[in-house]
CSV table of C-alpha atoms in Angstrom, one decimal:
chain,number,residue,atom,x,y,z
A,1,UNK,CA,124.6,-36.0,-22.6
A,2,UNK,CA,125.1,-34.7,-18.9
A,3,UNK,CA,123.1,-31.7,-18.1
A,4,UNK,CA,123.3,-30.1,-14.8
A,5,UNK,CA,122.6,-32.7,-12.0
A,6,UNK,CA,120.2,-31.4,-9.4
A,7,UNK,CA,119.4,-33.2,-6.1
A,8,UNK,CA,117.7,-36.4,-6.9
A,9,UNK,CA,114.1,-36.2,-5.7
A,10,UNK,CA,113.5,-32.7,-6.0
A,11,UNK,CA,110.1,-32.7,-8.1
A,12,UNK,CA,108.4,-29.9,-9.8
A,13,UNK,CA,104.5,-29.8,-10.4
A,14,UNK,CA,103.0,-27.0,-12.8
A,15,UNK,CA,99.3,-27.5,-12.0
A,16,UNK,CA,96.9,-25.8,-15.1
A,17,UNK,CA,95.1,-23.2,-15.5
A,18,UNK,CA,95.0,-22.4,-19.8
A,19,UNK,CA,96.6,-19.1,-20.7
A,20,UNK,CA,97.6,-18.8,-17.5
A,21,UNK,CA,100.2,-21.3,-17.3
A,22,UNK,CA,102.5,-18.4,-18.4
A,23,UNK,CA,102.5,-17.1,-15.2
A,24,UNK,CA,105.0,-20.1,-14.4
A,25,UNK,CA,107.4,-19.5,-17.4
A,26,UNK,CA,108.5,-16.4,-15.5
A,27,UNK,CA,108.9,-18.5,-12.5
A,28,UNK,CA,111.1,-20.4,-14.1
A,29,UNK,CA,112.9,-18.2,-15.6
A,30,UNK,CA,114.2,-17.2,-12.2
A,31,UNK,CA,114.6,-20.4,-10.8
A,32,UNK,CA,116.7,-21.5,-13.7
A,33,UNK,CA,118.7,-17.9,-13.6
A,34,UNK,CA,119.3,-18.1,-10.0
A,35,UNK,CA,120.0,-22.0,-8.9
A,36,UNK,CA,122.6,-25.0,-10.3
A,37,UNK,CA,119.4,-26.9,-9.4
A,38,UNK,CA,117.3,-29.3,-12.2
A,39,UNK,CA,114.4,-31.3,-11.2
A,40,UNK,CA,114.7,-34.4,-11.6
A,41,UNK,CA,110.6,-34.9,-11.2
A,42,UNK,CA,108.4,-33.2,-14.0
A,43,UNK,CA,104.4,-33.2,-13.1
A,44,UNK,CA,101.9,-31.4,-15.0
A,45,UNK,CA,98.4,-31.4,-15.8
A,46,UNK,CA,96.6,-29.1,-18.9
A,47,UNK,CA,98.3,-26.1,-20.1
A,48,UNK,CA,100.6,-26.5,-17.0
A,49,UNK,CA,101.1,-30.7,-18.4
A,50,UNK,CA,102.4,-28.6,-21.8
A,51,UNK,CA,105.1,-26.4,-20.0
A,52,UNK,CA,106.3,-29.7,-18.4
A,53,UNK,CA,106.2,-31.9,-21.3
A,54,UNK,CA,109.0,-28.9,-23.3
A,55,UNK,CA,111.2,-29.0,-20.5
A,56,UNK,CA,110.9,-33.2,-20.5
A,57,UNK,CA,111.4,-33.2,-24.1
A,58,UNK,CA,114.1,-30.6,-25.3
A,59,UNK,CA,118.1,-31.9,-24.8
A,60,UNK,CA,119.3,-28.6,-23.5
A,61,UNK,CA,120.7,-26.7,-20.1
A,62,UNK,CA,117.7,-25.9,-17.8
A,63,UNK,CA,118.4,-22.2,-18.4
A,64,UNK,CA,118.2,-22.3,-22.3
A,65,UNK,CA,115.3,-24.6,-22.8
A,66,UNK,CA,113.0,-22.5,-20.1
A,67,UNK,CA,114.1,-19.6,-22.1
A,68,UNK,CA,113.2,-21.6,-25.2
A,69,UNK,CA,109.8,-22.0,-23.8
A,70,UNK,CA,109.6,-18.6,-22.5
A,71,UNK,CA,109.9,-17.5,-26.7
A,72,UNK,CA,107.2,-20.1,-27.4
A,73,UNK,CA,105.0,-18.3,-24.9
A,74,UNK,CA,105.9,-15.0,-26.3
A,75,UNK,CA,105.4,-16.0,-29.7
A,76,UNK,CA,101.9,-17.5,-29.1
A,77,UNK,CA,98.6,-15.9,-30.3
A,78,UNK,CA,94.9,-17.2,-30.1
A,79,UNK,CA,94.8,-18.3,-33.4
A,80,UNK,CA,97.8,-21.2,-32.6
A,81,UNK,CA,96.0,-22.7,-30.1
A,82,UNK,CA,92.0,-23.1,-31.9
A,83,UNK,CA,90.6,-21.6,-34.6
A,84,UNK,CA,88.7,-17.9,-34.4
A,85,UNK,CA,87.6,-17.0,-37.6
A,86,UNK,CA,84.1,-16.0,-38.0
A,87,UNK,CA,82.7,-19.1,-40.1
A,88,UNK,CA,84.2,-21.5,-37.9
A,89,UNK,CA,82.5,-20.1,-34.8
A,90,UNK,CA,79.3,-19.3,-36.1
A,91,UNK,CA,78.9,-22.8,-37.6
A,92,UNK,CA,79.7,-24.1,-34.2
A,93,UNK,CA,77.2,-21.9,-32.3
A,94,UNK,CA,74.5,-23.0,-34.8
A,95,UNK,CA,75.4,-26.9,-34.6
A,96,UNK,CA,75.8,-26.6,-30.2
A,97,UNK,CA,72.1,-24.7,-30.9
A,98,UNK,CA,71.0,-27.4,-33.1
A,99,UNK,CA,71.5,-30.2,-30.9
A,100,UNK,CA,69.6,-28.5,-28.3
A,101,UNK,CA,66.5,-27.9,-30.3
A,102,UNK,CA,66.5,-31.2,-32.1
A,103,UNK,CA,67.0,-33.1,-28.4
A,104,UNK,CA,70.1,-34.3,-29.6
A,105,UNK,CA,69.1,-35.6,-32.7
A,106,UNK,CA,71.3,-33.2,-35.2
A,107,UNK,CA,73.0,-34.8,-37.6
A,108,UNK,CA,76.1,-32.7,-37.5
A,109,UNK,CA,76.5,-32.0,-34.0
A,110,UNK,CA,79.3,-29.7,-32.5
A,111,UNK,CA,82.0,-31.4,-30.2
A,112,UNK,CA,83.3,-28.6,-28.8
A,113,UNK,CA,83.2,-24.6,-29.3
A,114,UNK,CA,86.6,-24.6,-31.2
A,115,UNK,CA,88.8,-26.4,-33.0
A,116,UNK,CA,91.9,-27.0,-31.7
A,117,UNK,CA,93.5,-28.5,-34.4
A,118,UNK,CA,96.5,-25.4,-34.5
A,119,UNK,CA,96.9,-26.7,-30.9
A,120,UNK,CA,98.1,-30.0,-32.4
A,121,UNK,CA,100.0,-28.6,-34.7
A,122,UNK,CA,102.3,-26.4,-32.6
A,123,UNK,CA,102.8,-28.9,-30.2
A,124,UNK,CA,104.1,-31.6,-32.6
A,125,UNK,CA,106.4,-28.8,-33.4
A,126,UNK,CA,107.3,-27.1,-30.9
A,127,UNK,CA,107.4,-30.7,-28.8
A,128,UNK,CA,109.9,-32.3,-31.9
A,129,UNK,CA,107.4,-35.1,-32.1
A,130,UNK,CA,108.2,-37.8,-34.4
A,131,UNK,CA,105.1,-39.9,-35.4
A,132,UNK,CA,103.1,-38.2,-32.5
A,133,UNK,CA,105.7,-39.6,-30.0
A,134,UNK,CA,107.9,-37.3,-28.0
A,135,UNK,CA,111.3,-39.0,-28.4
A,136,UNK,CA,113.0,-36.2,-26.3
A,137,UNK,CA,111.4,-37.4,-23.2
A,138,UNK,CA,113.3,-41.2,-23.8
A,139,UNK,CA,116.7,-39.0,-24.3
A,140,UNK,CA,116.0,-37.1,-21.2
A,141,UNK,CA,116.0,-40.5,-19.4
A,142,UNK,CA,118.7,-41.6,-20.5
A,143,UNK,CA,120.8,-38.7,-20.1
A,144,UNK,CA,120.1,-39.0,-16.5
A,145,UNK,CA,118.9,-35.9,-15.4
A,146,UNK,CA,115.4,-36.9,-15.4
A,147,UNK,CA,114.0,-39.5,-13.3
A,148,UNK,CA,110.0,-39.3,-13.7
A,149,UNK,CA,107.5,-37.7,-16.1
A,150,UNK,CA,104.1,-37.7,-15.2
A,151,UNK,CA,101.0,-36.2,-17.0
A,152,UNK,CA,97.4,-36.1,-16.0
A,153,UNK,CA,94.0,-36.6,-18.2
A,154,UNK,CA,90.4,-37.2,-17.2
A,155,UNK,CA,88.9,-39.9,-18.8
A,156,UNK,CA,85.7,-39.2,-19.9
A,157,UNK,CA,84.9,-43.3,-20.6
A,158,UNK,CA,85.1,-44.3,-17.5
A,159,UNK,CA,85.5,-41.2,-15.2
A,160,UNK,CA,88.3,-41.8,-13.7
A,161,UNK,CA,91.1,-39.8,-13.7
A,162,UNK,CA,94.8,-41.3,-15.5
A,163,UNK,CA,98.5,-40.2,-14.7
A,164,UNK,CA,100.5,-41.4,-18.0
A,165,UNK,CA,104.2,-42.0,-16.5
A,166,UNK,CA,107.3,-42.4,-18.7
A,167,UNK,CA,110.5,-43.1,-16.4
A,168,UNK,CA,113.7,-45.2,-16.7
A,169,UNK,CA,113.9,-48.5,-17.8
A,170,UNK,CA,115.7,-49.3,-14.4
A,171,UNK,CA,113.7,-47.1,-12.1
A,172,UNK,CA,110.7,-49.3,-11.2
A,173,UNK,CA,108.5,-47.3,-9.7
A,174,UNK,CA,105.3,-49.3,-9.1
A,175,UNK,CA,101.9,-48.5,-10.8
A,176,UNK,CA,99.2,-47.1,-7.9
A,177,UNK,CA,95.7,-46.9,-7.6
A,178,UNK,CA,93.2,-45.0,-5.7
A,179,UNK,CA,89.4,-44.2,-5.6
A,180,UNK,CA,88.8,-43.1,-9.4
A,181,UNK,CA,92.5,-42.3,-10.0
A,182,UNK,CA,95.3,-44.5,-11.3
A,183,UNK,CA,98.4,-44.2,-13.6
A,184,UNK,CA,99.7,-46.0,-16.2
A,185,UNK,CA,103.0,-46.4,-17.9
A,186,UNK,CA,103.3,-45.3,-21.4
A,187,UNK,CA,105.1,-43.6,-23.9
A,188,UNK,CA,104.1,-39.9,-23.9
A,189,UNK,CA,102.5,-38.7,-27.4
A,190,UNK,CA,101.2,-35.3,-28.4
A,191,UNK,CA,98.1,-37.0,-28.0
A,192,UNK,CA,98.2,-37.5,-24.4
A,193,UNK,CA,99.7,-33.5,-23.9
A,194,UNK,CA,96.4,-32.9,-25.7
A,195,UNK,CA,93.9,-34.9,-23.6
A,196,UNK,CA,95.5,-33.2,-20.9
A,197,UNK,CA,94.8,-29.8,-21.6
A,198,UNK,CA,91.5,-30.4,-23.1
A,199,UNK,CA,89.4,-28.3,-21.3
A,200,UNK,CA,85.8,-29.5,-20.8
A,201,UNK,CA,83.2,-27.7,-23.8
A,202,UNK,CA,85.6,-25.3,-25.3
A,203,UNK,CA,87.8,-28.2,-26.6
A,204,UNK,CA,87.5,-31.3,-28.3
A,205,UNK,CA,87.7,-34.6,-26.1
A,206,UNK,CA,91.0,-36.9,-27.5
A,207,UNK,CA,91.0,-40.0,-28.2
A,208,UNK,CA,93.7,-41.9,-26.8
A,209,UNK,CA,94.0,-45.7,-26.7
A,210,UNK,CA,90.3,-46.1,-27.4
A,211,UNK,CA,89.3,-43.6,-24.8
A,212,UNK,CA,88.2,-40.2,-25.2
A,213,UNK,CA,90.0,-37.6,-22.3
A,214,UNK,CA,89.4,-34.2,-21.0
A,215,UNK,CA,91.6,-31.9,-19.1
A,216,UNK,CA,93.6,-33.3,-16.2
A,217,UNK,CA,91.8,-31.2,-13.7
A,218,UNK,CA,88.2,-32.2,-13.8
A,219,UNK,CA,89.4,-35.3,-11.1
A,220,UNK,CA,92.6,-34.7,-10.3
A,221,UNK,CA,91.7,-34.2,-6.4
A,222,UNK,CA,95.6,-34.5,-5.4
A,223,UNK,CA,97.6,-32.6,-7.8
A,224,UNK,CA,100.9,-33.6,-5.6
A,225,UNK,CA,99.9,-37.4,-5.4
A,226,UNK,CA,102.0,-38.2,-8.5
A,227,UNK,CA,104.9,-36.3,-7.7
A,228,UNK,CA,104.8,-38.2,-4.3
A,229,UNK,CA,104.5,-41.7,-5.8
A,230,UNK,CA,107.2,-40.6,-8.2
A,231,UNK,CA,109.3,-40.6,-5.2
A,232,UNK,CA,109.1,-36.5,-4.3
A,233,UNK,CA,111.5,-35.5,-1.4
A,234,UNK,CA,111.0,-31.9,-1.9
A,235,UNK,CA,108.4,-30.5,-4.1
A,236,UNK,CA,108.0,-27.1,-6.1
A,237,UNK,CA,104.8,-26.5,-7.0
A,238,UNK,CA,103.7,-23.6,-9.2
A,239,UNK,CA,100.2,-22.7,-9.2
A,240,UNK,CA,97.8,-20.0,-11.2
A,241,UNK,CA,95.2,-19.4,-8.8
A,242,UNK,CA,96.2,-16.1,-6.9
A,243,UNK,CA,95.3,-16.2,-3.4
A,244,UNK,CA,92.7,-13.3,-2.3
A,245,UNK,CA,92.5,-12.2,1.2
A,246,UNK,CA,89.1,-12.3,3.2
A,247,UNK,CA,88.3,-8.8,2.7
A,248,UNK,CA,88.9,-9.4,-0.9
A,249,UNK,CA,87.5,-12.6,-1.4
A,250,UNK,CA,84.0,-11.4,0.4
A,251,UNK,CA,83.9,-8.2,-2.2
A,252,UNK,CA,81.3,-9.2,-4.8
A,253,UNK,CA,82.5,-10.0,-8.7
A,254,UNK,CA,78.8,-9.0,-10.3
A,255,UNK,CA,76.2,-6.6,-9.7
A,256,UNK,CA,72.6,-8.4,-10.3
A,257,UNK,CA,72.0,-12.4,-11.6
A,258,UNK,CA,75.5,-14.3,-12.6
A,259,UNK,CA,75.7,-14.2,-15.8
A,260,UNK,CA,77.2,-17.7,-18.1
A,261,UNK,CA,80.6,-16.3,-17.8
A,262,UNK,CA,80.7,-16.0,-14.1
A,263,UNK,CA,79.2,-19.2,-13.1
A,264,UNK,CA,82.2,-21.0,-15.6
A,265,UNK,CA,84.8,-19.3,-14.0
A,266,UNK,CA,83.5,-20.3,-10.6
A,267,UNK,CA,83.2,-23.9,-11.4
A,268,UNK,CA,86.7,-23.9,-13.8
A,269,UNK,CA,88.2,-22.2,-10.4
A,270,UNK,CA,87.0,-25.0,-8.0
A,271,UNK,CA,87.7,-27.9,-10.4
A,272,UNK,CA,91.3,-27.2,-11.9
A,273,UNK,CA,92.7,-24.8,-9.3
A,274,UNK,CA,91.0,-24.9,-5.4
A,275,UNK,CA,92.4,-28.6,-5.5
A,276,UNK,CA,95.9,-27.6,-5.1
A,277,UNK,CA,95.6,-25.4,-2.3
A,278,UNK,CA,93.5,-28.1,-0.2
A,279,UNK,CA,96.0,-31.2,-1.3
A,280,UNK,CA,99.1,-28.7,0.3
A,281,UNK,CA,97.2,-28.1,3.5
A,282,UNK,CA,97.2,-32.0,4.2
A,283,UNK,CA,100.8,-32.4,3.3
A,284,UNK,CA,102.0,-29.9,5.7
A,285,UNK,CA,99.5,-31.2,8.3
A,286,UNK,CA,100.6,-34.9,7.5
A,287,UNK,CA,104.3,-33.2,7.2
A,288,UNK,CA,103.3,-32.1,11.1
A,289,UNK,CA,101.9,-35.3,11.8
A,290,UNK,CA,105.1,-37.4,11.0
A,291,UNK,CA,107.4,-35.0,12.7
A,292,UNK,CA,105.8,-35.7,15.4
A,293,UNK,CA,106.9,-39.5,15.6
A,294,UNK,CA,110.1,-41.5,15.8
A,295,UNK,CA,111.3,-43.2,12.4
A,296,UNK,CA,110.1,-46.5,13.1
A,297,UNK,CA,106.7,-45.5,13.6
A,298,UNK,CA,105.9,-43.5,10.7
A,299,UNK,CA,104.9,-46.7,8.8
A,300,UNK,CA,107.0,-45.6,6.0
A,301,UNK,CA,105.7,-42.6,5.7
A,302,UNK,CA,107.9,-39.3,5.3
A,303,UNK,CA,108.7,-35.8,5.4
A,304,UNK,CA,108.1,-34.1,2.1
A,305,UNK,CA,109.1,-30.1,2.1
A,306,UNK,CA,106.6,-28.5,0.0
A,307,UNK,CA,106.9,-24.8,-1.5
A,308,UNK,CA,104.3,-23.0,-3.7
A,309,UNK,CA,104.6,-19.7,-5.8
A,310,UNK,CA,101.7,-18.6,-7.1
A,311,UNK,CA,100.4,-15.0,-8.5
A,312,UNK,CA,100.5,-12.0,-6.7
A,313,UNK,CA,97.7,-10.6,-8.3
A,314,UNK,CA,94.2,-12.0,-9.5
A,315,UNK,CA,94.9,-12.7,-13.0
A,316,UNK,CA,91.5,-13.3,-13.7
A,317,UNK,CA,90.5,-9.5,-13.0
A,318,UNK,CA,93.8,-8.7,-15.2
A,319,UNK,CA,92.2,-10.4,-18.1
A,320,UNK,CA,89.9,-7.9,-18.2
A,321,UNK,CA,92.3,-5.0,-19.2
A,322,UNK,CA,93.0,-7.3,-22.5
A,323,UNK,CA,89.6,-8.3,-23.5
A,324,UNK,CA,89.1,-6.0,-26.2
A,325,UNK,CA,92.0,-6.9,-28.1
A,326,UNK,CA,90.3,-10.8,-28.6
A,327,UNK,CA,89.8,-11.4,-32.1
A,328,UNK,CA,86.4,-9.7,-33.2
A,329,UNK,CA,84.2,-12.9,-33.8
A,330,UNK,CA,85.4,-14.7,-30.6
A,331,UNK,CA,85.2,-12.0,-28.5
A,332,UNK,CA,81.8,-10.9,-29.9
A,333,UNK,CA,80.6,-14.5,-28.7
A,334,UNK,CA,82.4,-14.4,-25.0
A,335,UNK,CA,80.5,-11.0,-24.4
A,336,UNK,CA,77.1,-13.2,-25.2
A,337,UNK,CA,78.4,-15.0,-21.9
A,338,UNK,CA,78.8,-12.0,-20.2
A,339,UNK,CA,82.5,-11.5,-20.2
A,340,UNK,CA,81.7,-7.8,-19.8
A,341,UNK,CA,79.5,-7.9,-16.8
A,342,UNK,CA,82.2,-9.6,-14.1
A,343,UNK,CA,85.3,-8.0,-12.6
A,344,UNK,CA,87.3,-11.3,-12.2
A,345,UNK,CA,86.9,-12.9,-16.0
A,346,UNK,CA,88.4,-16.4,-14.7
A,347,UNK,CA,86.9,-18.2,-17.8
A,348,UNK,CA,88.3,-15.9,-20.3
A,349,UNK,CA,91.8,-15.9,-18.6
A,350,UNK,CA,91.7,-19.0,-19.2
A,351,UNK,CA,91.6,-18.7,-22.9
A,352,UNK,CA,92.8,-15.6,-23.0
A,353,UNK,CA,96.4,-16.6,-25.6
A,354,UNK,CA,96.9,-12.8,-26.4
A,355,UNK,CA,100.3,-11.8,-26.6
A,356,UNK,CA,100.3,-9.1,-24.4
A,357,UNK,CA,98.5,-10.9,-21.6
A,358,UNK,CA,101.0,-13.5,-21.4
A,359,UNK,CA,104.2,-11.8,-21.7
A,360,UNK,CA,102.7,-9.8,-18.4
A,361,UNK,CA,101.8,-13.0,-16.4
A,362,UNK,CA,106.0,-13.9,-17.3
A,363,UNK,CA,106.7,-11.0,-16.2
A,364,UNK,CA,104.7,-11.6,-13.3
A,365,UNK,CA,106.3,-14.7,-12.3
A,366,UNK,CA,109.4,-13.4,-12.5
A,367,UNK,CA,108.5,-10.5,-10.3
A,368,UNK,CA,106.9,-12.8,-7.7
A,369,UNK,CA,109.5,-15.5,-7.9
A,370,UNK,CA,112.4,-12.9,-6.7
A,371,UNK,CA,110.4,-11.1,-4.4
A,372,UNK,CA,110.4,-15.1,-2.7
A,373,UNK,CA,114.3,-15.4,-3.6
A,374,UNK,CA,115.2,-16.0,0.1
A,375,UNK,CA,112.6,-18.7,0.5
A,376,UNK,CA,113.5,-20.4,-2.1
A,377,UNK,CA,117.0,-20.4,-1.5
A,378,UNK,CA,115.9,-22.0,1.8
A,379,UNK,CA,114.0,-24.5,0.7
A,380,UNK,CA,116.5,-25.8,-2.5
A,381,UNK,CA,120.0,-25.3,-0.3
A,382,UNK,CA,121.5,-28.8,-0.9
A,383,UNK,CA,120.8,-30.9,2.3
């Protein structure tokens, strides 16, 4: 099957972020509407690893499957992604609140806060898994308008942090390795989707080849890397951390002591999304750097343009206009974090799978994505 060809090396990294990740369904949306263009590099890590992993797997034109994946979105609720009824949660609090009053020693102890077992089940769905394998990705290949898959896990066993690759048979594209990061080639399962968006306490670790993962974030200290090693000339890179100004960033988010909620959405902030924004600023001063020097002395390195869209708005803060819709028991236990008493709920965005959240962060990233139409038209004009 020959989809549309875009220019070979263009790669497209969708970084995570939970709930937020449909912020860049409505990026896409426009870059699909508006440009002949399909990458030929998918990256992803977490929720953003899931968005990457439908457009890797389904055998479609770029414009139908992103709005495939834009119904997916829209069709989602809390309930598909973990389980919120009331006896579920409760008996989860009470086991996490056993194995801290019995030093560990409970003999039912909770793995997580939910169970994200309706996760599972809509990805093997909506992903067309067969046996837990994603046998669109192998098609994609084939067809030849995908070069590189990449998807990114923490492994909780040894700490470091894993880049599964599936690319073509004739593509060899060497393994790497760096300080407590590596990749490995493998076939993509729902498994490995699920490690990757496994975020740390609220879901379960997966086991995967007889080691347990986390989300993709927790050591993933350059988001780009892969895209890079992939073989990236140009690189689009959608992120969900919105971008506060001084003045805004020094305006305090809590009156009195942090409460649980905001001292998670600090760290979830600093581990899944800050690293983005720092890996970008080296590129462009390394970018700068080779510029600078004749080809024969860049030592092989190169040039690779970079562009990032991200939100136009603190989506975080947003979250807080939809908190009361949350399913009663679930959002009865958030509040007991102190959902309630911070103006920028960056935890709960991250969870936050409620319809009409999501369809406004696509809406969102289609508004922000035109508003950057002449940008973008400069950065993906063939070269």
């Amino acid at each position: 099957m020959n989809h549309e060809a875009g220019p070979r090396g263009l790669a497209l990294v969708l970084s995570g972020g939970g709930a937020r990740a449909a912020y860049q369904v409505g990026v896409l949306r426009v870059l699909a509407s508006e440009f002949p263009i399909v990458p030929d590099i998918l990256t992803g890590v977490s929720a953003g690893g899931i968005n990457a992993a439908f457009l890797a797997t389904h055998q479609a034109p770029f414009t139908d499957k992103v709005e495939q994946l834009a119904q997916m979105w829209a069709r989602l609720r809390i309930e598909h992604v973990f389980r919120v009824d009331l006896r579920d949660l409760a008996s989860r609090t009470l086991r996490w609140g056993g194995r801290l009053m019995s030093g560990g020693q409970s003999p039912l102890p909770a793995k997580s806060f939910v169970d994200t077992e309706p996760l599972r089940e809509m990805l093997s769905r909506e992903l067309q898994a067969e046996g837990g394998v994603l046998g669109g990705i192998p098609e994609s290949l084939k067809a030849g308008w995908l070069r590189s898959f990449a998807l990114t896990a923490s492994s909780y066993t040894t700490g470091q942090s894993i880049t599964w690759v599936q690319t073509r048979e004739d593509d060899l594209i060497p393994t790497w390795e760096r300080p407590q990061r590596r990749s490995e080639i493998c076939a993509i399962s729902v498994e490995h989707v699920m490690a990757s968006a496994a975020l740390p306490f609220f879901f379960p670790a997966v086991e995967v080849d007889g080691g347990w993962y986390g989300d993709g974030g927790i050591r993933l200290t350059a988001p780009l890397s892969p895209a890079i090693h992939l073989g990236a000339r140009r690189i689009l890179a959608v992120s969900t951390r919105y971008a506060s100004s001084s003045r805004e960033a020094d305006r305090p988010q809590i009156v009195g002591y942090p409460p649980p909620a905001q001292v998670a959405g600090v760290l979830f902030n600093a581990i899944f999304l800050d690293q983005l924004d720092t890996d970008a600023l080296q590129l462009r001063q390394l970018n700068h750097l080779i510029d600078g020097h004749p080809q024969e002395k860049r030592g092989g390195l190169r040039h690779i343009d970079l562009f990032v869209v991200r939100p136009s708005q603190d989506l975080g803060r947003l979250a807080n206009a939809y908190e009361a819709d949350l399913p009663r028991a679930f959002r009865f236990l958030t509040r007991g974090l102190g959902t309630r008493e911070t103006r920028s709920n960056d935890m709960l965005s991250l969870v936050m799978f409620q319809s009409d959240y999501v369809q406004r962060l696509i809406e969102m990233g289609e508004q922000d994505a035109r508003t950057q139409l002449p940008e973008l038209r400069a950065f993906l004009a063939d070269e």
